[in-house]
Amino acid sequence: MKPLVPATTLLASLDLAACSHATSTPEVLAKAVQAAFDKGDFDAARKFADLDEVPADLHFHFLENVRECSAESTCSVSASPATDADRAQLQETARQPNAQAPAVDGMITATTKAKDGSSSGKMTMPRAKVGDG
C-alpha cells in the first residue's frame, strides 16, 4: 500500500523499515531523521520517506527542509502517536483521485526555526508501515 500524502499538512510516510536495524522505534527513527536533516544528507533523508507517489511540490518541501535544517534553521524532530485528527485528515485527503490512506502508526514532526529568528515552521509526516516493512 502506498502512503497518502495530504497536500496541506502531512508530507510523506516515514518508514521504520527503511533501515530497520537502525530505526527500531519511533524515537530512534526521529533521531535518525534529525541526523540526516542536520547534516543536509539528502540521500539519508530520502531513505526514510516513501515519496514515490508524492507530487513534485511535496518532494520539494521535504527536501527543502533537509537543506534548511542543515544551513539556515535550527530543527528538532520528534515522534508522537497519531491523533484522531491526524487520521481524519488522512481519510479526508484519501477522497482525492488515486489517493490511499496509510495505516498510520504515528507521526514524525520536524519543527524549524530560522537562525536569524525571521521564520519558523512545522512539517508533520505520518509514520506508517510501507510495503512488507
PDB file of C-alpha atoms in Angstrom:
ATOM      1  CA  MET A   1       0.000   0.000   0.000  1.00  0.00           C
ATOM      2  CA  LYS A   2       1.340   3.415  -0.939  1.00  0.00           C
ATOM      3  CA  PRO A   3       1.009   6.135   1.682  1.00  0.00           C
ATOM      4  CA  LEU A   4      -1.308   9.051   1.236  1.00  0.00           C
ATOM      5  CA  VAL A   5       0.242  12.469   1.041  1.00  0.00           C
ATOM      6  CA  PRO A   6      -2.113  15.272   2.046  1.00  0.00           C
ATOM      7  CA  ALA A   7      -1.155  18.475   0.294  1.00  0.00           C
ATOM      8  CA  THR A   8      -1.871  20.546   3.378  1.00  0.00           C
ATOM      9  CA  THR A   9      -0.050  19.331   6.460  1.00  0.00           C
ATOM     10  CA  LEU A  10       1.159  15.778   6.071  1.00  0.00           C
ATOM     11  CA  LEU A  11       4.035  15.207   3.732  1.00  0.00           C
ATOM     12  CA  ALA A  12       5.214  11.665   3.322  1.00  0.00           C
ATOM     13  CA  SER A  13       5.074   8.423   5.144  1.00  0.00           C
ATOM     14  CA  LEU A  14       8.218   7.778   7.114  1.00  0.00           C
ATOM     15  CA  ASP A  15       9.130   4.145   7.159  1.00  0.00           C
ATOM     16  CA  LEU A  16      10.692   2.272  10.073  1.00  0.00           C
ATOM     17  CA  ALA A  17      11.707  -0.477   7.657  1.00  0.00           C
ATOM     18  CA  ALA A  18      13.933   1.849   5.641  1.00  0.00           C
ATOM     19  CA  CYS A  19      16.753   0.855   7.896  1.00  0.00           C
ATOM     20  CA  SER A  20      15.046  -1.477  10.371  1.00  0.00           C
ATOM     21  CA  HIS A  21      18.093  -2.255  12.500  1.00  0.00           C
ATOM     22  CA  ALA A  22      18.855   1.447  12.909  1.00  0.00           C
ATOM     23  CA  THR A  23      15.269   2.697  13.337  1.00  0.00           C
ATOM     24  CA  SER A  24      13.675   0.086  15.578  1.00  0.00           C
ATOM     25  CA  THR A  25      11.428   2.525  17.479  1.00  0.00           C
ATOM     26  CA  PRO A  26       9.661   5.778  16.563  1.00  0.00           C
ATOM     27  CA  GLU A  27      12.066   7.711  18.775  1.00  0.00           C
ATOM     28  CA  VAL A  28      15.103   6.154  17.097  1.00  0.00           C
ATOM     29  CA  LEU A  29      13.557   6.943  13.697  1.00  0.00           C
ATOM     30  CA  ALA A  30      13.068  10.568  14.777  1.00  0.00           C
ATOM     31  CA  LYS A  31      16.735  10.765  15.838  1.00  0.00           C
ATOM     32  CA  ALA A  32      17.865   9.254  12.528  1.00  0.00           C
ATOM     33  CA  VAL A  33      15.743  11.738  10.574  1.00  0.00           C
ATOM     34  CA  GLN A  34      17.103  14.550  12.773  1.00  0.00           C
ATOM     35  CA  ALA A  35      20.679  13.478  11.993  1.00  0.00           C
ATOM     36  CA  ALA A  36      20.015  13.349   8.249  1.00  0.00           C
ATOM     37  CA  PHE A  37      18.349  16.779   8.320  1.00  0.00           C
ATOM     38  CA  ASP A  38      21.111  18.330  10.454  1.00  0.00           C
ATOM     39  CA  LYS A  39      23.804  17.059   8.085  1.00  0.00           C
ATOM     40  CA  GLY A  40      21.893  18.078   4.974  1.00  0.00           C
ATOM     41  CA  ASP A  41      22.153  14.446   3.862  1.00  0.00           C
ATOM     42  CA  PHE A  42      19.525  14.224   1.140  1.00  0.00           C
ATOM     43  CA  ASP A  43      20.235  10.557   0.391  1.00  0.00           C
ATOM     44  CA  ALA A  44      19.852   9.512   4.019  1.00  0.00           C
ATOM     45  CA  ALA A  45      16.689  11.590   4.492  1.00  0.00           C
ATOM     46  CA  ARG A  46      15.196  10.201   1.289  1.00  0.00           C
ATOM     47  CA  LYS A  47      15.653   6.629   2.557  1.00  0.00           C
ATOM     48  CA  PHE A  48      13.270   7.342   5.420  1.00  0.00           C
ATOM     49  CA  ALA A  49      10.421   8.699   3.281  1.00  0.00           C
ATOM     50  CA  ASP A  50       8.271   6.903   0.740  1.00  0.00           C
ATOM     51  CA  LEU A  51       7.989   9.672  -1.840  1.00  0.00           C
ATOM     52  CA  ASP A  52       7.260   7.517  -4.902  1.00  0.00           C
ATOM     53  CA  GLU A  53       3.658   8.690  -5.340  1.00  0.00           C
ATOM     54  CA  VAL A  54       4.198  12.183  -3.935  1.00  0.00           C
ATOM     55  CA  PRO A  55       3.512  15.287  -6.049  1.00  0.00           C
ATOM     56  CA  ALA A  56       6.599  17.276  -7.034  1.00  0.00           C
ATOM     57  CA  ASP A  57       5.787  20.210  -4.750  1.00  0.00           C
ATOM     58  CA  LEU A  58       5.804  17.919  -1.730  1.00  0.00           C
ATOM     59  CA  HIS A  59       9.106  16.353  -2.838  1.00  0.00           C
ATOM     60  CA  PHE A  60      10.447  19.896  -2.896  1.00  0.00           C
ATOM     61  CA  HIS A  61       9.003  20.726   0.538  1.00  0.00           C
ATOM     62  CA  PHE A  62      10.563  17.634   2.137  1.00  0.00           C
ATOM     63  CA  LEU A  63      13.974  18.162   0.553  1.00  0.00           C
ATOM     64  CA  GLU A  64      13.874  21.906   1.230  1.00  0.00           C
ATOM     65  CA  ASN A  65      13.506  21.080   4.932  1.00  0.00           C
ATOM     66  CA  VAL A  66      16.663  18.962   4.701  1.00  0.00           C
ATOM     67  CA  ARG A  67      18.515  21.933   3.196  1.00  0.00           C
ATOM     68  CA  GLU A  68      17.107  24.467   5.636  1.00  0.00           C
ATOM     69  CA  CYS A  69      17.873  22.340   8.699  1.00  0.00           C
ATOM     70  CA  SER A  70      21.490  21.983   7.673  1.00  0.00           C
ATOM     71  CA  ALA A  71      22.090  25.614   6.786  1.00  0.00           C
ATOM     72  CA  GLU A  72      19.545  28.227   7.813  1.00  0.00           C
ATOM     73  CA  SER A  73      17.450  26.819  10.636  1.00  0.00           C
ATOM     74  CA  THR A  74      17.589  25.037  13.917  1.00  0.00           C
ATOM     75  CA  CYS A  75      15.433  21.935  13.660  1.00  0.00           C
ATOM     76  CA  SER A  76      14.063  19.384  16.041  1.00  0.00           C
ATOM     77  CA  VAL A  77      12.443  16.123  15.014  1.00  0.00           C
ATOM     78  CA  SER A  78      10.131  14.206  17.332  1.00  0.00           C
ATOM     79  CA  ALA A  79       7.831  11.203  17.302  1.00  0.00           C
ATOM     80  CA  SER A  80       4.287  11.144  18.621  1.00  0.00           C
ATOM     81  CA  PRO A  81       1.221   8.929  18.429  1.00  0.00           C
ATOM     82  CA  ALA A  82      -1.249   9.674  15.650  1.00  0.00           C
ATOM     83  CA  THR A  83      -4.340  11.512  16.856  1.00  0.00           C
ATOM     84  CA  ASP A  84      -7.900  11.110  15.669  1.00  0.00           C
ATOM     85  CA  ALA A  85      -7.469  14.467  13.897  1.00  0.00           C
ATOM     86  CA  ASP A  86      -4.413  13.126  12.039  1.00  0.00           C
ATOM     87  CA  ARG A  87      -6.340  10.047  10.925  1.00  0.00           C
ATOM     88  CA  ALA A  88      -9.352  12.152   9.911  1.00  0.00           C
ATOM     89  CA  GLN A  89      -7.083  14.406   7.807  1.00  0.00           C
ATOM     90  CA  LEU A  90      -5.681  11.354   6.045  1.00  0.00           C
ATOM     91  CA  GLN A  91      -9.141   9.912   5.394  1.00  0.00           C
ATOM     92  CA  GLU A  92     -10.369  13.253   4.043  1.00  0.00           C
ATOM     93  CA  THR A  93      -7.442  13.535   1.683  1.00  0.00           C
ATOM     94  CA  ALA A  94      -7.903   9.909   0.615  1.00  0.00           C
ATOM     95  CA  ARG A  95     -11.061  11.049  -1.158  1.00  0.00           C
ATOM     96  CA  GLN A  96      -8.840  12.630  -3.820  1.00  0.00           C
ATOM     97  CA  PRO A  97      -8.358  10.616  -7.009  1.00  0.00           C
ATOM     98  CA  ASN A  98      -5.614   7.978  -6.778  1.00  0.00           C
ATOM     99  CA  ALA A  99      -5.007   8.617  -3.076  1.00  0.00           C
ATOM    100  CA  GLN A 100      -4.826   5.978  -0.363  1.00  0.00           C
ATOM    101  CA  ALA A 101      -4.639   6.497   3.358  1.00  0.00           C
ATOM    102  CA  PRO A 102      -1.861   4.523   5.029  1.00  0.00           C
ATOM    103  CA  ALA A 103      -2.452   2.638   8.245  1.00  0.00           C
ATOM    104  CA  VAL A 104      -0.789   5.303  10.385  1.00  0.00           C
ATOM    105  CA  ASP A 105       1.318   4.089  13.293  1.00  0.00           C
ATOM    106  CA  GLY A 106       2.232   7.576  14.496  1.00  0.00           C
ATOM    107  CA  MET A 107       3.573  10.919  13.438  1.00  0.00           C
ATOM    108  CA  ILE A 108       7.030  12.407  12.938  1.00  0.00           C
ATOM    109  CA  THR A 109       7.219  16.185  13.278  1.00  0.00           C
ATOM    110  CA  ALA A 110      10.095  18.403  12.181  1.00  0.00           C
ATOM    111  CA  THR A 111       9.938  21.859  13.749  1.00  0.00           C
ATOM    112  CA  THR A 112      12.152  24.566  12.237  1.00  0.00           C
ATOM    113  CA  LYS A 113      13.205  27.983  13.456  1.00  0.00           C
ATOM    114  CA  ALA A 114      15.350  30.253  11.294  1.00  0.00           C
ATOM    115  CA  LYS A 115      18.686  31.016  12.933  1.00  0.00           C
ATOM    116  CA  ASP A 116      18.077  34.731  12.358  1.00  0.00           C
ATOM    117  CA  GLY A 117      14.637  34.469  14.004  1.00  0.00           C
ATOM    118  CA  SER A 118      12.807  35.526  10.844  1.00  0.00           C
ATOM    119  CA  SER A 119      10.571  32.485  10.491  1.00  0.00           C
ATOM    120  CA  SER A 120       9.545  29.127  11.856  1.00  0.00           C
ATOM    121  CA  GLY A 121       7.552  26.174  10.640  1.00  0.00           C
ATOM    122  CA  LYS A 122       6.429  22.645  11.214  1.00  0.00           C
ATOM    123  CA  MET A 123       6.271  19.650   8.895  1.00  0.00           C
ATOM    124  CA  THR A 124       4.257  16.660  10.101  1.00  0.00           C
ATOM    125  CA  MET A 125       4.530  13.289   8.392  1.00  0.00           C
ATOM    126  CA  PRO A 126       2.652  10.072   9.072  1.00  0.00           C
ATOM    127  CA  ARG A 127       4.759   7.148  10.224  1.00  0.00           C
ATOM    128  CA  ALA A 128       3.396   4.028   8.615  1.00  0.00           C
ATOM    129  CA  LYS A 129       4.203   0.526   7.519  1.00  0.00           C
ATOM    130  CA  VAL A 130       5.080   0.677   3.820  1.00  0.00           C
ATOM    131  CA  GLY A 131       5.093  -2.492   1.751  1.00  0.00           C
ATOM    132  CA  ASP A 132       6.406  -5.500   3.645  1.00  0.00           C
ATOM    133  CA  GLY A 133       8.412  -3.408   6.106  1.00  0.00           C
TER     134      GLY A 133
END
